XYZ file of N, CA, C and O in Angstrom:
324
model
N 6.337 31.682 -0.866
C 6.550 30.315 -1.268
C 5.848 29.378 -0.290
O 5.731 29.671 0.900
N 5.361 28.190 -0.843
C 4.353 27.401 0.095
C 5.387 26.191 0.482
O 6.417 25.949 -0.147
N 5.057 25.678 1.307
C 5.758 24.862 2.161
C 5.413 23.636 1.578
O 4.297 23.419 1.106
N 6.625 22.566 1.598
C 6.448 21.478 1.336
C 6.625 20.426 2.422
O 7.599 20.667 3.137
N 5.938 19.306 2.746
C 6.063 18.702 4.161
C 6.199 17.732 3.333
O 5.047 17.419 3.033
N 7.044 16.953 2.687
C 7.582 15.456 1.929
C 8.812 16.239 1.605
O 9.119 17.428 1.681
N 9.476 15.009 1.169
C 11.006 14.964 0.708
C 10.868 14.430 -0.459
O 11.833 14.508 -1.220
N 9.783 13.827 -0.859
C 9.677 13.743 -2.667
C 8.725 14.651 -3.291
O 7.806 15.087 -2.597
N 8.823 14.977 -4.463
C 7.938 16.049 -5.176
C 7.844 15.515 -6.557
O 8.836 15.071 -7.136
N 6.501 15.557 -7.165
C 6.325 14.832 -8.612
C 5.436 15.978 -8.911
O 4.817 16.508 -7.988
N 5.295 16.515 -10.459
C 4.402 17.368 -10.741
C 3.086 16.536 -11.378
O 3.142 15.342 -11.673
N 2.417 17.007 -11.467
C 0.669 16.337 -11.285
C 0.670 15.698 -12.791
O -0.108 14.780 -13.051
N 1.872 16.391 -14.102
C 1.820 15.900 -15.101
C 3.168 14.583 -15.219
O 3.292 13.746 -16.113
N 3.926 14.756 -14.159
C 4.570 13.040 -14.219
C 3.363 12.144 -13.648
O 2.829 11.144 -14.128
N 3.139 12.789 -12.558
C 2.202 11.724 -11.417
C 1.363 10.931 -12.978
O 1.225 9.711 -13.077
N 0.909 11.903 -14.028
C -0.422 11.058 -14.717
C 0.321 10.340 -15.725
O -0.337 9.503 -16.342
N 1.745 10.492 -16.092
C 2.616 9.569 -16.832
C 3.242 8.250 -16.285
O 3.214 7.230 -16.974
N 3.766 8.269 -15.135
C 4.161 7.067 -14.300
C 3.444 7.132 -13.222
O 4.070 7.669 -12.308
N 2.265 6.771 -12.911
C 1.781 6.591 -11.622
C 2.412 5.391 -10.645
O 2.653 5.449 -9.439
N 2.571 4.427 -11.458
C 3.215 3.376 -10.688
C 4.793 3.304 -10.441
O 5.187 2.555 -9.546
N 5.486 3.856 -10.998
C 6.614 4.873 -10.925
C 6.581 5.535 -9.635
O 6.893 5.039 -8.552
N 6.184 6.663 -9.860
C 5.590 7.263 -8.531
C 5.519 6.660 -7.606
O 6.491 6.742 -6.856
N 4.572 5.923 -7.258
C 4.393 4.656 -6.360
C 5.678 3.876 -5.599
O 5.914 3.656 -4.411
N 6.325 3.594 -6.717
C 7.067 2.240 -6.276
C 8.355 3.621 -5.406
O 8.656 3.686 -4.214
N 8.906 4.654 -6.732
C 9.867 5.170 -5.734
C 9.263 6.069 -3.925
O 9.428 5.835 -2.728
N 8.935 6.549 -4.311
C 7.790 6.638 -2.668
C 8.262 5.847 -1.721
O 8.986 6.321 -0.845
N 7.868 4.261 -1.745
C 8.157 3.534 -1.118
C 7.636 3.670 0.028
O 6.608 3.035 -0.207
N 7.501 4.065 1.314
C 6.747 4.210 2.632
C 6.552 5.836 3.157
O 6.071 6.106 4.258
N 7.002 6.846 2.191
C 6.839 8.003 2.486
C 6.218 8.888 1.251
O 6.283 8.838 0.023
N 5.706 9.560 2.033
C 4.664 10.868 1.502
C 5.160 11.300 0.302
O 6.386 11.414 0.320
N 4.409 11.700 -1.172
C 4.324 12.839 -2.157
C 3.948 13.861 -2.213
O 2.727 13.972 -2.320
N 4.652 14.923 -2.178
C 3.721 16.300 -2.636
C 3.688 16.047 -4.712
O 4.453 15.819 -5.650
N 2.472 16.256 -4.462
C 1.976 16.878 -5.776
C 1.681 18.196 -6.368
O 0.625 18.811 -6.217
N 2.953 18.669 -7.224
C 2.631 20.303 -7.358
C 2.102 20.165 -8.631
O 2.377 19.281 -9.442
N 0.994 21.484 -8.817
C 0.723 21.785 -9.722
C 1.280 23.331 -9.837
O 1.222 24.086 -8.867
N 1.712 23.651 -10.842
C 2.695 24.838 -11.402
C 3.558 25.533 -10.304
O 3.357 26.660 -9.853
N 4.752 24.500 -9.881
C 5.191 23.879 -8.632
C 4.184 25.082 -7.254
O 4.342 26.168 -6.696
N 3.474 24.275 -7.286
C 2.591 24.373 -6.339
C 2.405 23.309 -5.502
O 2.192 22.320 -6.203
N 2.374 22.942 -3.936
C 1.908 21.714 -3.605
C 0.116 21.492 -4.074
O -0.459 22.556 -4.302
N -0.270 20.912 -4.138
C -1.576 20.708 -4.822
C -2.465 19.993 -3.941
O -3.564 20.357 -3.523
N -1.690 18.672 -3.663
C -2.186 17.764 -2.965
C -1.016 16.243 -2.356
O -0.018 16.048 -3.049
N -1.184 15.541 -1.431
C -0.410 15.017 -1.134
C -0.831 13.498 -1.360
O -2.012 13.209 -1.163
N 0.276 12.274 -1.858
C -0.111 11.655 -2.118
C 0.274 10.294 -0.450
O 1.319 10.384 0.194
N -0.439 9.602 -0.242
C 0.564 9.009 0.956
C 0.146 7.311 0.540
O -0.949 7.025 0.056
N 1.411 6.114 0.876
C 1.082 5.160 1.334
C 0.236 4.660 1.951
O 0.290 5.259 3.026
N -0.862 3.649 2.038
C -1.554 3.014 2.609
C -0.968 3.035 4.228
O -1.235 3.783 5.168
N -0.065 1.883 4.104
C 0.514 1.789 5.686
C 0.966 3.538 6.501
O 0.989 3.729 7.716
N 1.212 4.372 5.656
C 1.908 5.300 6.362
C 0.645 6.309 6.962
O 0.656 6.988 7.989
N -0.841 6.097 5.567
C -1.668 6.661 6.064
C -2.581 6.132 7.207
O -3.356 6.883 7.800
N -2.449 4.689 7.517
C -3.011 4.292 8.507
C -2.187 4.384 9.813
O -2.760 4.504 10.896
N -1.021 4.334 9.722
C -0.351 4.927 10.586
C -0.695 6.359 11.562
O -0.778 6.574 12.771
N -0.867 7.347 10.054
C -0.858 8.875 10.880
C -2.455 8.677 11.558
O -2.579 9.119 12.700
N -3.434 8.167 11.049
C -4.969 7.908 11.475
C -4.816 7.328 13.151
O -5.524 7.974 13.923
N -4.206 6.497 13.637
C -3.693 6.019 14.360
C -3.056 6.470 15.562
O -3.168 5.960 16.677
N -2.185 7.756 15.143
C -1.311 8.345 15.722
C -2.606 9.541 16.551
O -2.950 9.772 17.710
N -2.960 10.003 15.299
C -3.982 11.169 15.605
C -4.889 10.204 16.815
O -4.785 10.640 17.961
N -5.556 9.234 16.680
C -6.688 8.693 17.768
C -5.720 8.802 19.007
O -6.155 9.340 20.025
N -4.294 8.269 18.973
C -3.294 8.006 20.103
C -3.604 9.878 20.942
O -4.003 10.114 22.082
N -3.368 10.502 20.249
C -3.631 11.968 20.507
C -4.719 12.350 20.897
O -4.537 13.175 21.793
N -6.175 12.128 20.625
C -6.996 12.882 20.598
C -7.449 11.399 22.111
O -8.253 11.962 22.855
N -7.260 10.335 22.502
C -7.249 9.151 23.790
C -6.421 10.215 25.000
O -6.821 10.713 26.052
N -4.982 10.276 24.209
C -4.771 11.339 25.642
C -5.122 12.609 26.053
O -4.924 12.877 27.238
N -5.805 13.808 25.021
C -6.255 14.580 25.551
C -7.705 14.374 26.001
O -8.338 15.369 26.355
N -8.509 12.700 26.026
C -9.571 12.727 26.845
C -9.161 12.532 28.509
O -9.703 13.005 29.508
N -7.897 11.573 28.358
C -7.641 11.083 29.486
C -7.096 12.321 30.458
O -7.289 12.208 31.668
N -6.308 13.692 29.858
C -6.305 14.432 30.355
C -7.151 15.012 31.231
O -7.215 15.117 32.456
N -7.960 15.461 30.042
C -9.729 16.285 30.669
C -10.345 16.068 31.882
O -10.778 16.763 32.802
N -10.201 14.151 31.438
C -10.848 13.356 32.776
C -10.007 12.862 33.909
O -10.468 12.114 34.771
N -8.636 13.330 33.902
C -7.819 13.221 35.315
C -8.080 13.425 36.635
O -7.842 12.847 37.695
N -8.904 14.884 36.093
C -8.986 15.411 37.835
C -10.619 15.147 37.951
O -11.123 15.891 38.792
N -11.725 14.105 37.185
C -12.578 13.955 37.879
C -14.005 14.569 37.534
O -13.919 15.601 36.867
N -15.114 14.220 37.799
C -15.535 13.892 38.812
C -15.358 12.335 39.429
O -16.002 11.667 38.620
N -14.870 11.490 40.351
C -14.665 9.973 40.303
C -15.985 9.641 41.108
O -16.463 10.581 41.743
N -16.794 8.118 41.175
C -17.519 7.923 41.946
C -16.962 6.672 42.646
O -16.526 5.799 41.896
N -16.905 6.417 44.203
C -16.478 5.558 44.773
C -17.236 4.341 44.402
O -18.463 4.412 44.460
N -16.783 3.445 44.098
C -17.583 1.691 43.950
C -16.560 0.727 44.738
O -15.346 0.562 44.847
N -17.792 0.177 45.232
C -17.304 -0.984 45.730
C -17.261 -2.096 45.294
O -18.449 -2.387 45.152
N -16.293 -3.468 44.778
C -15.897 -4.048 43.819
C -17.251 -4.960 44.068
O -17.889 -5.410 43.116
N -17.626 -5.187 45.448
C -19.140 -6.626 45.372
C -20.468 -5.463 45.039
O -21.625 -5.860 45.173
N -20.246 -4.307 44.688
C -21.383 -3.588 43.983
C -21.623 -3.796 42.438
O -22.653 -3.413 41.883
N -20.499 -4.488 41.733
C -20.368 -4.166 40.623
C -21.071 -5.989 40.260
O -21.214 -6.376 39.101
């Protein structure tokens, strides 16, 4: 059995009967879309998908800042700059 990562589920033949249906109950969280309850594809909010886009850069900023913790540093002097 395949995993579902939402708490709502619409099959791909409501999704094409009430799309805006769909939509409105959603409300700020994720759809799985099964096809022959299959997840298929996921449907997400605007805000929630700019959110996770967001989250991911927040993630991928600290594992640069990691990398670059220990260095190489070059000393400057602030009337060099």
């Amino acid at each position: 059995m395949d995993t579902i990562y939402s708490n709502m589920t619409v099959s791909v033949t409501e999704l094409k009967r009430n799309f805006a249906g769909v939509i409105k109950l959603a409300d700020d969280c994720p759809v799985a879309i099964l096809n022959h309850n299959r997840p298929e594809a996921y449907l997400l909010p605007a805000a929630h998908y700019e959110r996770l886009i967001a989250h991911m850069e927040d993630l991928e900023d600290a594992k640069l800042i990691q990398e670059r913790a220990s260095g190489p540093f070059i000393e400057v002097a602030i009337d060099d700059l």
